[in-house]
Coordinates of C-alpha atoms and ligand atoms in Angstrom, one line a residue:
X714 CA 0.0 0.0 0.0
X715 CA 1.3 3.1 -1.2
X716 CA 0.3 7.0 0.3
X717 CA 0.9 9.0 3.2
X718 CA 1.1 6.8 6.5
X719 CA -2.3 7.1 8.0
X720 CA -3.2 6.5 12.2
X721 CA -6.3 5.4 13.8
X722 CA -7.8 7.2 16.1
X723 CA -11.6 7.1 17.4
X724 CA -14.1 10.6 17.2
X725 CA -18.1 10.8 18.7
X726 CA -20.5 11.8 15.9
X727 CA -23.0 14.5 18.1
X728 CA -26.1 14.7 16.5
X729 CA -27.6 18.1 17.9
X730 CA -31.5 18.8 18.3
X731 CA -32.5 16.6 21.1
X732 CA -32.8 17.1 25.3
X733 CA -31.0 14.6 27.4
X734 CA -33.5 12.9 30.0
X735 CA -33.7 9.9 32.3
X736 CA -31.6 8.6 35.0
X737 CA -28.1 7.9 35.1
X738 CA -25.8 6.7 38.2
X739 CA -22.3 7.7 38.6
X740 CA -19.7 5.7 39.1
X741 CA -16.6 6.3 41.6
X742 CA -14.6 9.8 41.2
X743 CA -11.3 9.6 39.1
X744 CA -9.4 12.0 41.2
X745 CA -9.8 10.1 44.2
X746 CA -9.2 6.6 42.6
X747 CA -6.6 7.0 41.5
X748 CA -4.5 8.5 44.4
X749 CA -6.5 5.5 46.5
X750 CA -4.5 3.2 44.7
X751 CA -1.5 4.6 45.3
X752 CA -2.6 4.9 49.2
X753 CA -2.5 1.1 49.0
X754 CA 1.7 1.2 48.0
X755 CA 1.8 2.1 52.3
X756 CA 0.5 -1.0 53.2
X757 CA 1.6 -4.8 52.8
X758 CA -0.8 -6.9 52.1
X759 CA -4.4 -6.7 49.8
X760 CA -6.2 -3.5 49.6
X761 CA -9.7 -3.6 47.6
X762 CA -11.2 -0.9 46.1
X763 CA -15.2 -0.5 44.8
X764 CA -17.3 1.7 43.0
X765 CA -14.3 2.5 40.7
X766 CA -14.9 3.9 37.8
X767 CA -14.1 2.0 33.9
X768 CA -11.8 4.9 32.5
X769 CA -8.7 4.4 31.0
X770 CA -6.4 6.3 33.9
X771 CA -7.4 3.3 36.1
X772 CA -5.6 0.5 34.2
X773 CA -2.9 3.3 33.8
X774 CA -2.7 3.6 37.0
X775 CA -2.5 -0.4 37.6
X776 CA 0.6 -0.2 35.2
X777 CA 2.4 1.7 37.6
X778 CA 2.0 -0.1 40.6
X779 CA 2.9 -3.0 38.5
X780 CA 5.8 -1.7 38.1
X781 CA 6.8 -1.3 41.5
X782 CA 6.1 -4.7 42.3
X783 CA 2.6 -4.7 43.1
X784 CA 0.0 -7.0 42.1
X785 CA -3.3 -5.3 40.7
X786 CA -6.7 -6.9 39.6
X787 CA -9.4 -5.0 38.0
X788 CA -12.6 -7.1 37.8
X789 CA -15.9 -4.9 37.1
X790 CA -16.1 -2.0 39.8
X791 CA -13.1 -3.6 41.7
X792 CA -9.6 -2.7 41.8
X793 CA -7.7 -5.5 44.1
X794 CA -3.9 -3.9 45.1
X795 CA -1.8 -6.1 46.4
X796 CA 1.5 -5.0 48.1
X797 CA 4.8 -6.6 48.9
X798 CA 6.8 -6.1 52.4
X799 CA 9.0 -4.1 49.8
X800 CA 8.7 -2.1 46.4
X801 CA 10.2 -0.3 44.1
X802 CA 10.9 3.5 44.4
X803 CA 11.5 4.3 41.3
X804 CA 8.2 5.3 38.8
X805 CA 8.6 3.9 35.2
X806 CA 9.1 7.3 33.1
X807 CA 6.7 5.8 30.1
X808 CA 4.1 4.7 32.7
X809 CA 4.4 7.9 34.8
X810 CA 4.9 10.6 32.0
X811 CA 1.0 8.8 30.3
X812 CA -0.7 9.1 33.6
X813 CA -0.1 12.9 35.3
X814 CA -1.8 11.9 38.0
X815 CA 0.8 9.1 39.4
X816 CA 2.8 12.1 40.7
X817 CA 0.5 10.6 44.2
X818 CA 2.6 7.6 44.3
X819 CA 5.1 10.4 45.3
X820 CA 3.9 11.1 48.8
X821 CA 3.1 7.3 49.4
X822 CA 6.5 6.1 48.6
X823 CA 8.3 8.9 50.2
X824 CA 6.1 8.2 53.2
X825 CA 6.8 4.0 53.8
X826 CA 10.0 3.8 51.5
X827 CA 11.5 6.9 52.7
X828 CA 12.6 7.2 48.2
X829 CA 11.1 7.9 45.5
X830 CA 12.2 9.1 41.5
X831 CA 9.5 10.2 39.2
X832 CA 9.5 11.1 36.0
X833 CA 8.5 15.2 36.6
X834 CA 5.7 15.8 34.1
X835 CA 6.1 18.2 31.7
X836 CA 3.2 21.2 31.0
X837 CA -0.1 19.9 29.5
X838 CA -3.1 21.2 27.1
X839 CA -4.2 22.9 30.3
X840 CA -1.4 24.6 31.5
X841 CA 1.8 24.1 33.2
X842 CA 2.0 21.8 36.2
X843 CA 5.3 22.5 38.7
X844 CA 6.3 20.0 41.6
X845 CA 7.5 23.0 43.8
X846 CA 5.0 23.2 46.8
X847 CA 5.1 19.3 46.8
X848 CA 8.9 19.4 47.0
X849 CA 8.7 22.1 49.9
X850 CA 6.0 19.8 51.9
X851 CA 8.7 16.6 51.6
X852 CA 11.8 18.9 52.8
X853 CA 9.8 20.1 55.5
X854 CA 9.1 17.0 56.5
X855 CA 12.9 16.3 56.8
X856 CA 12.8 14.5 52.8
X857 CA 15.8 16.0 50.7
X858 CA 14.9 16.3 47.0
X859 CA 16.3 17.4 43.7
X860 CA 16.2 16.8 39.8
X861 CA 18.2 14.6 38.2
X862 CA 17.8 13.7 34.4
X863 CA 14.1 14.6 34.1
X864 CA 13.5 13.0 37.3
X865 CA 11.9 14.2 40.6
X866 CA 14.1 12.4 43.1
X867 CA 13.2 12.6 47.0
X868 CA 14.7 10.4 50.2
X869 CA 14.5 10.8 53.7
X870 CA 16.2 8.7 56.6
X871 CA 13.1 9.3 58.5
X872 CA 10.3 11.5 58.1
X873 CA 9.6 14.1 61.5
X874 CA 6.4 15.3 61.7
X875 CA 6.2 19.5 61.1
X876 CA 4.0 22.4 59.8
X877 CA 3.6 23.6 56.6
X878 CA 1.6 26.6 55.3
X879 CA 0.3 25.8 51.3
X880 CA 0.3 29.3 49.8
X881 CA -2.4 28.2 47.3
X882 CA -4.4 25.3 48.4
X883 CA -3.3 22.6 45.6
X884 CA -4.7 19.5 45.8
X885 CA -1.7 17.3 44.8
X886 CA 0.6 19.0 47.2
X887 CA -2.0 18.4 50.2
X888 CA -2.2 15.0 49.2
X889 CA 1.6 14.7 48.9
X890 CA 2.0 16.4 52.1
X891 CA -0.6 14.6 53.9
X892 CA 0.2 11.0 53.2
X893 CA 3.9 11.7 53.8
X894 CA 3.3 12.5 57.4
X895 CA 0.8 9.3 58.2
X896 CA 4.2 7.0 59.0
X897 CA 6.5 9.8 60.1
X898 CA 7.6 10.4 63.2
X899 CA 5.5 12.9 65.7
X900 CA 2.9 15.2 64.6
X901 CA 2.5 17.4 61.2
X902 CA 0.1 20.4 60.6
X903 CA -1.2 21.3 56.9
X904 CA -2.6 24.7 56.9
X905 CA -4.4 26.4 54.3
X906 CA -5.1 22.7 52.7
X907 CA -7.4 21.8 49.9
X908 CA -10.6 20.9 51.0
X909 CA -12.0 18.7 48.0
X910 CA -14.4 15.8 48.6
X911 CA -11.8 13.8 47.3
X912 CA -8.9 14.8 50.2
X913 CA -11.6 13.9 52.1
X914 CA -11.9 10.2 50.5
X915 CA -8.4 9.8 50.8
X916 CA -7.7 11.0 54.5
X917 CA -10.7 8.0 55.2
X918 CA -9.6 5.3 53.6
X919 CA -6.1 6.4 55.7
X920 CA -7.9 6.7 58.9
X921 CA -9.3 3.2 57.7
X922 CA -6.0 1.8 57.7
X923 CA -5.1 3.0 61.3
X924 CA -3.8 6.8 60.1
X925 CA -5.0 9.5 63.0
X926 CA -5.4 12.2 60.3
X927 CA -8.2 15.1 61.5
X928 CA -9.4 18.1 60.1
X929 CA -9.9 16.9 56.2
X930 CA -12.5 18.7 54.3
X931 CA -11.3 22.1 56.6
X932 CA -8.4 24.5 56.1
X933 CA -6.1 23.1 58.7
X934 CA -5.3 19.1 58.3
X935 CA -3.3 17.7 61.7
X936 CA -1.7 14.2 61.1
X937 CA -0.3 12.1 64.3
X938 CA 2.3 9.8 63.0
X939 CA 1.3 6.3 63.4
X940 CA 3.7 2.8 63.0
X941 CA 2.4 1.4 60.0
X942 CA -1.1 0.9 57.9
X943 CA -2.7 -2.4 57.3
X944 CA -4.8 -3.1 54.4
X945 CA -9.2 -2.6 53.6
X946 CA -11.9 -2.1 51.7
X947 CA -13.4 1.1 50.9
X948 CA -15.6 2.4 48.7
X949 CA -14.6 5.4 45.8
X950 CA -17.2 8.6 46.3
X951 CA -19.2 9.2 43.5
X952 CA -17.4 11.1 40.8
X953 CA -18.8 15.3 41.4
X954 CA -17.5 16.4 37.6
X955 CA -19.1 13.6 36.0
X956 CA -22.2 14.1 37.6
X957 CA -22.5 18.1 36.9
X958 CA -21.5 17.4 33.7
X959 CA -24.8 15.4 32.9
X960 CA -26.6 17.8 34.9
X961 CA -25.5 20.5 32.9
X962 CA -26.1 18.7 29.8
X963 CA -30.1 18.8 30.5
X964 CA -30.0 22.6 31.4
X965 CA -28.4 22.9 28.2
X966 CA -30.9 20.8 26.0
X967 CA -33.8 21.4 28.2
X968 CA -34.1 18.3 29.7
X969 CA -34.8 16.8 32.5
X970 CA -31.9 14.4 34.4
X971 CA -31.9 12.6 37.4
X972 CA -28.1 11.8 38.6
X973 CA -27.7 9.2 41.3
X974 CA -24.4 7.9 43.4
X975 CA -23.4 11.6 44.4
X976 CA -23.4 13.8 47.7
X977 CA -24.9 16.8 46.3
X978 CA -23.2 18.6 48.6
X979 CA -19.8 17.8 46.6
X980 CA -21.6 20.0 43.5
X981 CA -23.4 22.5 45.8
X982 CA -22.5 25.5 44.1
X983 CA -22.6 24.4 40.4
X984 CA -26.1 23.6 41.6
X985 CA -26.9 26.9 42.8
X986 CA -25.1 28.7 39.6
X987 CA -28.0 26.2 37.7
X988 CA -30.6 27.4 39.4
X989 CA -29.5 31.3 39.4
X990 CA -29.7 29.8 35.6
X991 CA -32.9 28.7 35.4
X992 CA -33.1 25.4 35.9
X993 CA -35.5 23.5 39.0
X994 CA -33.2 21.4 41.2
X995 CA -34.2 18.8 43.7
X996 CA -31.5 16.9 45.6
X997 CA -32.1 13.9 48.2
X998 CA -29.0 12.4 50.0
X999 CA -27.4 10.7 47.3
X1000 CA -29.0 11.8 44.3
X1001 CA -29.9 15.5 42.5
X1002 CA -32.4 15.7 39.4
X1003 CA -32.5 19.1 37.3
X1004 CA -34.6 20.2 34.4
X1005 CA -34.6 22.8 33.0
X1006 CA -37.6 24.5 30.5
X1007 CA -37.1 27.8 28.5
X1008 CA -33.7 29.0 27.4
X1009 CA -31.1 29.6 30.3
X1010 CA -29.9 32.7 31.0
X1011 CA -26.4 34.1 31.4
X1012 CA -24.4 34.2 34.7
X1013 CA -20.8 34.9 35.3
X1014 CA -19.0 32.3 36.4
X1015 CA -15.3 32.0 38.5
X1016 CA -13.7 28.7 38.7
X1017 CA -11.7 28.0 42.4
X1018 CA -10.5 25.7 44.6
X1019 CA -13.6 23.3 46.4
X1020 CA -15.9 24.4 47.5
X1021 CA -16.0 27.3 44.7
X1022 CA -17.0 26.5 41.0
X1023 CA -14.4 23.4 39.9
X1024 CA -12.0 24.3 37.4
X1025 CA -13.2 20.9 35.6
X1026 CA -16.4 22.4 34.6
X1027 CA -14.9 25.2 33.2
X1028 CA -15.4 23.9 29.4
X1029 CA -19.2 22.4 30.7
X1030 CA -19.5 26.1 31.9
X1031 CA -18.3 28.0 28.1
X1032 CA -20.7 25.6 26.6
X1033 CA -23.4 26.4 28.6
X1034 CA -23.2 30.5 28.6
X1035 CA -22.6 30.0 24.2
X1036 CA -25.8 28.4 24.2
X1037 CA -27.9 31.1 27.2
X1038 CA -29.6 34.2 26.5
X1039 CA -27.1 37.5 27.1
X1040 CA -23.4 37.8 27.5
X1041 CA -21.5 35.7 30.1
X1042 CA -17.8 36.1 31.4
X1043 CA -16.2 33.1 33.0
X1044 CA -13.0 33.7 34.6
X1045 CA -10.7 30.6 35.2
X1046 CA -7.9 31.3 38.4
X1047 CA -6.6 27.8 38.1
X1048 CA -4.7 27.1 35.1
X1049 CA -3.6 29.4 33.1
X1050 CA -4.0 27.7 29.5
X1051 CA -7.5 26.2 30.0
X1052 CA -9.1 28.3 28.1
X1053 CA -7.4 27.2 24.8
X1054 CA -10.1 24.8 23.7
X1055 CA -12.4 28.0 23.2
X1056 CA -10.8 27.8 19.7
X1057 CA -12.7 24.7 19.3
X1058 CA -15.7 25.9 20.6
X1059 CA -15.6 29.2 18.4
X1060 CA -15.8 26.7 14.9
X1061 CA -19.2 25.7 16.3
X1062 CA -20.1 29.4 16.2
X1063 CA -19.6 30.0 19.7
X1064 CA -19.3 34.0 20.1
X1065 CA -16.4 33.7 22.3
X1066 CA -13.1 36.3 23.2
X1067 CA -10.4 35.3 26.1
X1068 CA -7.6 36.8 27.4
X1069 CA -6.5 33.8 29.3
X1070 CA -7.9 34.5 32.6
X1071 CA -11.3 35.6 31.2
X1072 CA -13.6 34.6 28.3
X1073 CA -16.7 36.6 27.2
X1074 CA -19.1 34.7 25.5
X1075 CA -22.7 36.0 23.6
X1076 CA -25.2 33.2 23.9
X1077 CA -26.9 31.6 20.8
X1078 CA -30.1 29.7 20.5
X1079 CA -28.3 27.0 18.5
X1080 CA -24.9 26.5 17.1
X1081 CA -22.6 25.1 14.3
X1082 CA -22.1 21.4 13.4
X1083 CA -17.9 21.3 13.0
X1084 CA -15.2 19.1 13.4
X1085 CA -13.6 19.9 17.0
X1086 CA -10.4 18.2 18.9
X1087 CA -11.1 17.4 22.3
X1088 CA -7.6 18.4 24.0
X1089 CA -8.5 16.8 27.6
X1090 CA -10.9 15.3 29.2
X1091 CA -12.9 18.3 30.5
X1092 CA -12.6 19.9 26.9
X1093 CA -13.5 17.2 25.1
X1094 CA -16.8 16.5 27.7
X1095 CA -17.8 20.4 26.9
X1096 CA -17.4 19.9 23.1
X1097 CA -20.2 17.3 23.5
X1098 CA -22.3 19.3 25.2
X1099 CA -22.1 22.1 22.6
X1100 CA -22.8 19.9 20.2
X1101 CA -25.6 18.9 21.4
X1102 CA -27.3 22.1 21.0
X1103 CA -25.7 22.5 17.3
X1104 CA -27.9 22.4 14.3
X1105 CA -26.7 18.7 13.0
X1106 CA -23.6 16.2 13.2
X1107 CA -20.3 17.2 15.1
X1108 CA -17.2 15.3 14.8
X1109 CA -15.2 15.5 18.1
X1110 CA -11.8 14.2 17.6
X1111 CA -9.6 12.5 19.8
X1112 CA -11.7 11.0 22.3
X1113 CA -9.1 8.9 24.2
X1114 CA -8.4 12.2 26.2
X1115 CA -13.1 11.8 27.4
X1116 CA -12.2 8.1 28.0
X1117 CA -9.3 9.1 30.4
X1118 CA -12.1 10.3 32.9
X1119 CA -15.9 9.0 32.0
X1120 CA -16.5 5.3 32.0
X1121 CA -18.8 4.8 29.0
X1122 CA -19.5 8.0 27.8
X1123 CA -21.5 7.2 24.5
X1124 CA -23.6 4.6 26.7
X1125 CA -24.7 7.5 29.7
X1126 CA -25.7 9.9 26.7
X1127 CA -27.6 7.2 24.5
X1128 CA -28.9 6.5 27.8
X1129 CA -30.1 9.5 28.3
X1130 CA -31.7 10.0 24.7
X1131 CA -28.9 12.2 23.5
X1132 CA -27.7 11.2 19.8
X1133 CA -24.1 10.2 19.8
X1134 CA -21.7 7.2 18.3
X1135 CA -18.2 6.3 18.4
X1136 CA -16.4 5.6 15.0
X1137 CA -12.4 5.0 13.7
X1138 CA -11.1 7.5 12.1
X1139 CA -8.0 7.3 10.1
X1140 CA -5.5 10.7 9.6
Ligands
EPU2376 N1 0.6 24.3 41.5 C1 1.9 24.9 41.6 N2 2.9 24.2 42.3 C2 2.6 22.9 42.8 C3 1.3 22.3 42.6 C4 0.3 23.1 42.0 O1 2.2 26.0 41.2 O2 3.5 22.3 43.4 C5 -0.4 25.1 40.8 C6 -0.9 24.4 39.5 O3 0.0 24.7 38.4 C7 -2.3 25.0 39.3 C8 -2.8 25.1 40.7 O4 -1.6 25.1 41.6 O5 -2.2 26.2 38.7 C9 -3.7 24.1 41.2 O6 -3.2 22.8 41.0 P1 -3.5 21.6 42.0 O7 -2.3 21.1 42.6 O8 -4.7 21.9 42.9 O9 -4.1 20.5 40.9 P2 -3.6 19.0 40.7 O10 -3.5 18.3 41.9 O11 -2.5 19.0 39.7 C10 -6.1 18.1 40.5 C11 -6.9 17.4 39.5 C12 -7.2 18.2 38.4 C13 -8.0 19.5 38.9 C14 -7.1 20.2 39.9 C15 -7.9 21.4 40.6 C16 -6.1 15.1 39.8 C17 -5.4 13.9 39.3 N3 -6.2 16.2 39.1 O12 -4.9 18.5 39.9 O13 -8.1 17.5 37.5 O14 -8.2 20.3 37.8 O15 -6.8 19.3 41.0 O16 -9.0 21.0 41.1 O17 -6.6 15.1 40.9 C18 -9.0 16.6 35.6 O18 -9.5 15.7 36.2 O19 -9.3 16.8 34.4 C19 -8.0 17.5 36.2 C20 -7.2 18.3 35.5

């Protein structure tokens, strides 16, 4: 065969026009799965897993415990870890560099190992993502740690517990800190921690495990060194950004969605910005239905740390105001490149201007079929939604970035009654 070298990748075909309604359950979040896997390198023995989600980070995920020497099962819902008396310390760079979120093996490791070399991740489509206040937790903590060729390397004789004040509350440097100090020596203080559901998760399935960690979920986390951890089960919490993203799907389409498996108090405030919207929202203790009738309207919206408006619904949030009646700004304080997928979003017609920090978008009743390229998962999930609400078949490439964080994203919208299939492509 003779031509340019061709390589297969898979797109959704959106068909726009109709309202997404039903009810959907969520499985288990993908920011706390994964760094619950890693919790399970800091004790010997099995730890199980349920309610875990079928995305593709999870069997990434797998691949680097694997390498370290641990034995990992997925079957269904359940992950099954199993961990010798010793592992490696040293992250595979392939493994590691595919899966930014295995820089959490890095507090683990440090933690029970007192080592650890990973491969530092380079910027992504969202923006650039530094190690530095997760370096500055470890050396507080007594850990030493400095690059060498590419790598992240840290080590400790032993860990003594101290304070450390996050000057932004990140949520990878809390965890970092946080599970470093469970087996140190003495106690640590975390102030001005991040306060996501999914610390929350992770600081429980610790305390599970015989950690004496207080305060998660509030500013200030204290953690009491403790001997050593032995293995459990525990149950993933519902995954918040899936869930809003379907509830924002039916304010978008005018539907009518029922979500169940979440707290709704994990998506509290996307809720209210919903109903300041337009939309009618009922919540019980483990499930929130919205629907939404006429057109919505526009709202200004400011992505922040938990509990503000999550920077991972940022895209679900552009989509929304391009399709609501008046002008909307959305300001993102997070990263500082995720607003580049608004490039995508204008070749649907979206009336949208950003100066990286703020995007001003003019709502349309309907918008353009295109072709779009999802960059990363939130992206990608927001390009969906807009072309939901487009005038007839969207192409959004590049899906293996969606599959990195929803399970089966083509079965919850055709579940739904939205109009969507997966097919090969071939560039
Ligand atoms: N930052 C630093 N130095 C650090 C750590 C963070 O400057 O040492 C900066 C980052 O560059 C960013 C800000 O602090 O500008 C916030 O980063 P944070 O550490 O809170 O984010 P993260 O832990 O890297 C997690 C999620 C992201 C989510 C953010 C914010 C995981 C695996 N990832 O990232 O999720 O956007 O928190 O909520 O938990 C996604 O799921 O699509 C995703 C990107």
């Amino acid at each position: 065969m003779s031509g340019n070298p061709t390589s297969r990748e898979e797109s959704f075909l959106v068909t726009g026009g109709t309202s997404l309604n039903g009810e959907i359950s969520v499985a288990g979040a993908k920011n706390s799965v994964l760094k619950l896997m890693a919790v399970a390198l800091m004790a010997e023995g099995r730890t199980t897993l349920t309610n875990c989600p079928g995305i593709s980070d999870v069997p990434a995920m797998a691949e680097v415990l694997r390498h370290l020497g641990c034995e990992v099962e997925i079957s269904g819902d359940t992950v099954v870890i199993d961990t010798p008396a010793q592992v490696g310390h040293v992250a595979d760079d392939k493994a590691a560099q595919r899966l930014r979120a295995s820089v959490c093996i890095l507090g683990p490791l440090v933690g029970r190992y007192h080592r650890a070399e990973i491969a530092m991740p380079g910027g992504d489509a969202i923006g650039s993502r530094p190690l530095n206040w997760h370096q500055n937790g470890l050396n507080r903590l007594g850990a030493r740690t400095h690059m060498d060729h590419g790598r992240l390397v840290a080590e400790a004789d032993q860990l003594i517990g101290a304070s450390y004040e996050l000057s932004f509350p990140s949520v990878g440097a809390t965890e970092t800190f946080v599970t470093a100090a469970v087996l140190a020596k003495g106690t640590s203080v975390l102030r001005n921690a991040a306060r996501e559901p999914e610390i929350v998760d992770i600081c429980d399935l610790l305390n599970e495990m015989g950690a004496r960690i207080s305060g998660a979920g509030t500013h200030t986390i204290t953690v009491e060194g403790v001997e050593g951890l032995t293995p459990v089960t525990h149950r993933v919490i519902g995954d918040r950004i899936v869930s809003a993203t379907w509830a924002m799907g039916a304010v978008m389409t005018r539907g009518d969605v029922t979500v169940r498996g979440i707290d709704p108090m994990f998506i509290h405030v996307v809720l209210e910005n919903l109903r300041a919207v337009g939309a009618d929202v009922e919540t019980g203790t483990d499930w929130v239905r919205v629907r939404q009738t006429g057109r919505p309207t526009a709202r200004d919206i400011r992505t922040l740390p938990f509990p503000g408006f999550p920077t991972d619904l940022q895209p679900m949030a552009i989509a929304l105001a391009s399709v609501s009646e008046g002008v909307s700004v959305v300001t993102e304080n997070l990263f500082e490149a995720r607003f580049r997928f608004v490039e995508e979003m204008v070749r649907m017609g979206v009336d949208a201007e950003t100066d990286g920090h703020h995007a001003k978008i003019v709502g349309r009743e309907q918008l353009d079929s295109a072709t779009v390229w999802a960059s990363d998962i939130r992206a990608g999930a927001g390009l969906v939604l807009a072309g939901m609400c487009a005038d007839d078949v969207t192409e959004v490439c590049e899906v293996f970035h969606i599959d990195r964080g929803y399970s089966d994203f083509v079965g919850d919208v055709r579940a739904l009654g939205g109009q969507i299939e997966r097919v090969a492509t071939y560039r």
